Amino acid sequence: MLVTFEGIEGSGKSTAANLLAEYLLDREVDLLLTKEPGGCSLGRGLRHTLLDARGKNLSSRAELFLFLADRAQHVTEVIRPALESGQIVLCDRYADSTLAYQGYGRGLDTEFLRRLNETATGGLAPDITLLLDVPVPCGLARAGQRNRETGTAISEGRFDSESLAFHERVREGYRALAQEEPARFAVIDASQPVEDVALQCLSAVEKALRRNGALWASP
Ligand code: TYD
């Protein structure tokens, strides 16, 4: 089963994904936690190119194809083999990020992007997508603080430094995607404390596991 985490900068996806992984590991679920961009060897180099705030002249289309290249390799090298070996895969960002950021954010045609995602993933869609929804000012404030603490404002700050309007379009894009596919998306209010967010992620994933008949032993 493929579980993806989506949301704007500072929505707390990575923290929630880590906590969810801990809960599931406590229940002896065999899982793999991974992310995009940068979840495979090719992607780690691409991540640097994509996120460095000094890379101002990267065009929207070049950016798009780098994210897609990362995804294609990530699916082939990491995600599919894990799913085939029976692991549950938790992925921090996936194809919906391209629709939200390159589509709604940058203004590229979303139908075209869907076809490109389909090619990049070989048709592998998430079973459940947890959308961590947070107002933009709140998310950007958290992301800014994290970047200052980790010293990554320059090396990973290219998207964080986009305009407020860009991030509003991304957030609205995500909400529109969730409305189009309510069976796949669980929308979680990520302005709550992170423990609560992680618990809601857990309950959404448990529901999906039950639906898929893949239950684990009680803790
Ligand atoms: P990351 O440091 O992983 O940010 P976060 O902690 O917010 O997930 O950076 C990934 C950035 O790349 C993020 O700003 C969203 C962007 N992105 C896209 O624009 N398109 C994509 O397809 C993906 C996977 C990410």
Tab-separated table of C-alpha atoms and ligand atoms in Angstrom:
chain	number	residue	atom	x	y	z
A	1	MET	CA	0.000	0.000	0.000
A	2	LEU	CA	1.291	3.444	-0.965
A	3	VAL	CA	0.544	6.302	1.443
A	4	THR	CA	1.527	9.822	0.383
A	5	PHE	CA	1.828	13.044	2.382
A	6	GLU	CA	1.093	16.366	0.734
A	7	GLY	CA	0.838	19.993	1.790
A	8	ILE	CA	2.427	23.423	1.493
A	9	GLU	CA	5.763	24.389	3.061
A	10	GLY	CA	5.689	24.144	6.843
A	11	SER	CA	2.555	21.987	6.961
A	12	GLY	CA	4.456	19.483	9.102
A	13	LYS	CA	4.396	16.574	6.632
A	14	SER	CA	7.839	15.284	7.455
A	15	THR	CA	7.231	15.356	11.219
A	16	ALA	CA	3.832	13.673	10.814
A	17	ALA	CA	5.325	11.053	8.467
A	18	ASN	CA	8.080	10.270	10.990
A	19	LEU	CA	5.602	9.968	13.869
A	20	LEU	CA	3.260	7.811	11.809
A	21	ALA	CA	6.194	5.567	10.877
A	22	GLU	CA	7.006	5.195	14.598
A	23	TYR	CA	3.405	4.258	15.449
A	24	LEU	CA	3.268	1.704	12.643
A	25	LEU	CA	6.668	0.211	13.511
A	26	ASP	CA	5.405	-0.218	17.095
A	27	ARG	CA	2.599	-2.291	15.573
A	28	GLU	CA	5.225	-4.327	13.710
A	29	VAL	CA	4.156	-3.066	10.326
A	30	ASP	CA	6.882	-3.567	7.722
A	31	LEU	CA	7.284	-0.155	6.129
A	32	LEU	CA	9.513	2.115	4.134
A	33	LEU	CA	9.605	5.865	4.708
A	34	THR	CA	10.818	7.849	1.718
A	35	LYS	CA	10.422	11.265	0.078
A	36	GLU	CA	10.472	13.337	-3.089
A	37	PRO	CA	12.560	14.939	-4.326
A	38	GLY	CA	15.613	12.998	-3.233
A	39	GLY	CA	14.395	9.510	-2.301
A	40	CYS	CA	16.817	7.741	-4.657
A	41	SER	CA	20.445	8.192	-5.669
A	42	LEU	CA	19.618	10.195	-8.812
A	43	GLY	CA	17.141	12.327	-6.880
A	44	ARG	CA	19.624	13.387	-4.230
A	45	GLY	CA	21.580	15.311	-6.871
A	46	LEU	CA	18.396	16.666	-8.458
A	47	ARG	CA	17.127	17.830	-5.060
A	48	HIS	CA	20.138	20.090	-4.717
A	49	THR	CA	19.494	21.644	-8.154
A	50	LEU	CA	15.752	21.991	-7.515
A	51	LEU	CA	15.813	23.512	-4.047
A	52	ASP	CA	18.890	25.742	-3.976
A	53	ALA	CA	17.622	29.317	-3.599
A	54	ARG	CA	20.483	30.541	-5.810
A	55	GLY	CA	19.044	28.617	-8.795
A	56	LYS	CA	16.829	31.516	-9.852
A	57	ASN	CA	17.098	30.931	-13.599
A	58	LEU	CA	15.678	27.387	-13.652
A	59	SER	CA	12.704	27.544	-16.050
A	60	SER	CA	9.309	26.121	-15.038
A	61	ARG	CA	9.552	23.400	-17.683
A	62	ALA	CA	13.104	22.399	-16.752
A	63	GLU	CA	11.995	22.262	-13.106
A	64	LEU	CA	9.030	20.090	-14.077
A	65	PHE	CA	11.147	17.526	-15.912
A	66	LEU	CA	13.656	17.302	-13.064
A	67	PHE	CA	10.840	16.497	-10.601
A	68	LEU	CA	9.492	13.928	-13.068
A	69	ALA	CA	12.924	12.357	-13.571
A	70	ASP	CA	13.311	12.079	-9.804
A	71	ARG	CA	9.862	10.444	-9.558
A	72	ALA	CA	10.434	7.990	-12.418
A	73	GLN	CA	13.687	6.758	-10.898
A	74	HIS	CA	12.284	6.765	-7.353
A	75	VAL	CA	9.322	4.589	-8.371
A	76	THR	CA	11.531	2.134	-10.275
A	77	GLU	CA	14.409	1.948	-7.818
A	78	VAL	CA	12.684	2.321	-4.451
A	79	ILE	CA	8.878	2.396	-4.301
A	80	ARG	CA	7.862	-0.499	-6.566
A	81	PRO	CA	10.414	-2.972	-5.167
A	82	ALA	CA	9.262	-2.101	-1.623
A	83	LEU	CA	5.587	-2.565	-2.508
A	84	GLU	CA	6.367	-5.824	-4.282
A	85	SER	CA	8.158	-7.118	-1.189
A	86	GLY	CA	4.982	-6.396	0.830
A	87	GLN	CA	6.090	-3.216	2.589
A	88	ILE	CA	3.805	-0.276	3.237
A	89	VAL	CA	5.411	2.758	1.644
A	90	LEU	CA	5.050	6.189	3.258
A	91	CYS	CA	6.140	8.852	0.790
A	92	ASP	CA	6.617	12.508	1.756
A	93	ARG	CA	5.358	14.219	-1.465
A	94	TYR	CA	4.527	12.467	-4.732
A	95	ALA	CA	2.635	13.182	-7.965
A	96	ASP	CA	0.106	15.591	-6.399
A	97	SER	CA	3.004	17.935	-5.548
A	98	THR	CA	3.600	18.361	-9.281
A	99	LEU	CA	-0.080	19.152	-9.898
A	100	ALA	CA	-0.181	21.612	-6.990
A	101	TYR	CA	3.178	23.370	-7.481
A	102	GLN	CA	3.930	23.159	-11.219
A	103	GLY	CA	0.219	23.181	-12.169
A	104	TYR	CA	-1.666	25.483	-9.792
A	105	GLY	CA	1.456	27.314	-8.568
A	106	ARG	CA	3.407	27.859	-11.810
A	107	GLY	CA	0.391	27.751	-14.116
A	108	LEU	CA	1.325	24.722	-16.270
A	109	ASP	CA	-1.607	22.766	-17.715
A	110	THR	CA	-2.795	20.269	-15.108
A	111	GLU	CA	-4.252	17.775	-17.600
A	112	PHE	CA	-0.895	17.633	-19.375
A	113	LEU	CA	0.828	17.214	-16.008
A	114	ARG	CA	-1.469	14.299	-15.150
A	115	ARG	CA	-0.327	12.510	-18.308
A	116	LEU	CA	3.328	13.186	-17.512
A	117	ASN	CA	2.846	11.922	-13.944
A	118	GLU	CA	1.229	8.800	-15.367
A	119	THR	CA	4.314	8.189	-17.521
A	120	ALA	CA	6.765	8.957	-14.720
A	121	THR	CA	5.035	6.649	-12.236
A	122	GLY	CA	4.130	3.900	-14.715
A	123	GLY	CA	0.564	4.407	-13.470
A	124	LEU	CA	1.354	3.854	-9.788
A	125	ALA	CA	-1.204	5.904	-7.819
A	126	PRO	CA	-1.335	6.301	-4.026
A	127	ASP	CA	-3.901	4.258	-2.094
A	128	ILE	CA	-4.316	7.106	0.341
A	129	THR	CA	-3.088	10.697	0.370
A	130	LEU	CA	-2.903	12.664	3.598
A	131	LEU	CA	-3.266	16.347	2.822
A	132	LEU	CA	-1.943	18.408	5.708
A	133	ASP	CA	-3.818	21.637	5.259
A	134	VAL	CA	-2.608	24.797	6.948
A	135	PRO	CA	-3.129	28.531	6.256
A	136	VAL	CA	-0.234	29.890	4.190
A	137	PRO	CA	1.072	32.480	6.698
A	138	CYS	CA	1.218	29.805	9.401
A	139	GLY	CA	3.031	27.312	7.115
A	140	LEU	CA	5.540	29.858	5.839
A	141	ALA	CA	6.313	31.062	9.367
A	142	ARG	CA	7.046	27.476	10.441
A	143	ALA	CA	9.144	26.774	7.325
A	144	GLY	CA	11.113	29.999	7.848
A	145	GLN	CA	11.857	29.075	11.444
A	146	ARG	CA	12.911	25.539	10.444
A	147	ASN	CA	15.231	26.880	7.743
A	148	ARG	CA	16.847	29.290	10.182
A	149	GLU	CA	17.330	26.515	12.743
A	150	THR	CA	18.771	24.045	10.240
A	151	GLY	CA	20.707	26.652	8.272
A	152	THR	CA	19.031	25.541	5.015
A	153	ALA	CA	17.445	28.868	3.974
A	154	ILE	CA	19.803	29.120	0.986
A	155	SER	CA	20.493	25.476	0.126
A	156	GLU	CA	16.810	24.408	0.258
A	157	GLY	CA	14.874	27.672	0.216
A	158	ARG	CA	13.954	28.193	-3.464
A	159	PHE	CA	10.240	27.441	-3.010
A	160	ASP	CA	9.990	29.032	0.444
A	161	SER	CA	11.022	32.335	-1.094
A	162	GLU	CA	8.158	32.296	-3.630
A	163	SER	CA	5.394	34.920	-3.220
A	164	LEU	CA	2.465	34.579	-0.848
A	165	ALA	CA	0.184	34.434	-3.914
A	166	PHE	CA	2.137	31.424	-5.257
A	167	HIS	CA	1.689	29.516	-2.002
A	168	GLU	CA	-2.016	30.457	-1.855
A	169	ARG	CA	-2.481	28.985	-5.347
A	170	VAL	CA	-0.667	25.806	-4.275
A	171	ARG	CA	-2.871	25.464	-1.192
A	172	GLU	CA	-6.064	26.051	-3.184
A	173	GLY	CA	-4.805	23.574	-5.789
A	174	TYR	CA	-4.372	20.889	-3.162
A	175	ARG	CA	-7.843	21.551	-1.788
A	176	ALA	CA	-9.316	21.281	-5.285
A	177	LEU	CA	-7.492	17.966	-5.873
A	178	ALA	CA	-8.850	16.630	-2.567
A	179	GLN	CA	-12.387	17.601	-3.556
A	180	GLU	CA	-12.023	15.813	-6.889
A	181	GLU	CA	-10.968	12.560	-5.211
A	182	PRO	CA	-12.505	12.411	-1.729
A	183	ALA	CA	-12.065	8.626	-1.515
A	184	ARG	CA	-8.293	8.896	-1.855
A	185	PHE	CA	-7.634	12.090	0.109
A	186	ALA	CA	-7.880	12.595	3.863
A	187	VAL	CA	-7.680	16.327	4.594
A	188	ILE	CA	-6.158	17.000	8.001
A	189	ASP	CA	-6.133	20.345	9.801
A	190	ALA	CA	-2.398	20.790	10.261
A	191	SER	CA	-2.648	23.919	12.389
A	192	GLN	CA	-3.258	21.562	15.349
A	193	PRO	CA	-0.365	20.315	17.534
A	194	VAL	CA	1.799	17.870	15.615
A	195	GLU	CA	0.920	14.888	17.876
A	196	ASP	CA	-2.775	15.389	17.046
A	197	VAL	CA	-1.988	15.685	13.370
A	198	ALA	CA	-0.024	12.420	13.492
A	199	LEU	CA	-2.885	10.653	15.325
A	200	GLN	CA	-5.350	11.738	12.655
A	201	CYS	CA	-2.946	10.482	9.989
A	202	LEU	CA	-2.798	7.162	11.832
A	203	SER	CA	-6.564	6.826	11.987
A	204	ALA	CA	-6.917	7.622	8.247
A	205	VAL	CA	-4.244	5.043	7.399
A	206	GLU	CA	-5.837	2.422	9.669
A	207	LYS	CA	-9.122	2.940	7.857
A	208	ALA	CA	-7.429	2.509	4.492
A	209	LEU	CA	-5.621	-0.618	5.699
A	210	ARG	CA	-8.925	-2.117	6.839
A	211	ARG	CA	-10.409	-1.300	3.450
A	212	ASN	CA	-7.479	-3.086	1.804
A	213	GLY	CA	-7.807	-6.016	4.192
A	214	ALA	CA	-4.245	-5.410	5.453
A	215	LEU	CA	-4.747	-5.215	9.202
A	216	TRP	CA	-1.961	-5.474	11.745
A	217	ALA	CA	-1.925	-6.938	15.248
A	218	SER	CA	-3.184	-4.622	18.013
A	219	PRO	CA	-0.415	-3.002	20.078
B	1	TYD	P1	11.207	19.859	0.764
B	1	TYD	O1	12.433	20.362	1.468
B	1	TYD	O2	11.016	18.408	0.640
B	1	TYD	O3	10.045	20.649	1.379
B	1	TYD	P2	8.917	20.238	2.345
B	1	TYD	O4	9.583	19.985	3.651
B	1	TYD	O5	8.038	21.457	2.297
B	1	TYD	O6	8.303	19.026	1.714
B	1	TYD	O7	11.152	20.557	-0.654
B	1	TYD	C1	10.446	20.108	-1.697
B	1	TYD	C2	9.991	21.310	-2.481
B	1	TYD	O8	9.794	20.921	-3.830
B	1	TYD	C3	8.687	21.855	-1.977
B	1	TYD	O9	8.750	23.254	-1.945
B	1	TYD	C4	7.695	21.450	-3.023
B	1	TYD	C5	8.506	21.281	-4.268
B	1	TYD	N1	8.006	20.233	-5.206
B	1	TYD	C6	7.447	20.634	-6.401
B	1	TYD	O10	7.360	21.829	-6.707
B	1	TYD	N2	7.012	19.669	-7.273
B	1	TYD	C7	7.122	18.337	-6.999
B	1	TYD	O11	6.707	17.478	-7.819
B	1	TYD	C8	7.713	17.955	-5.741
B	1	TYD	C9	7.854	16.500	-5.389
B	1	TYD	C10	8.138	18.941	-4.863
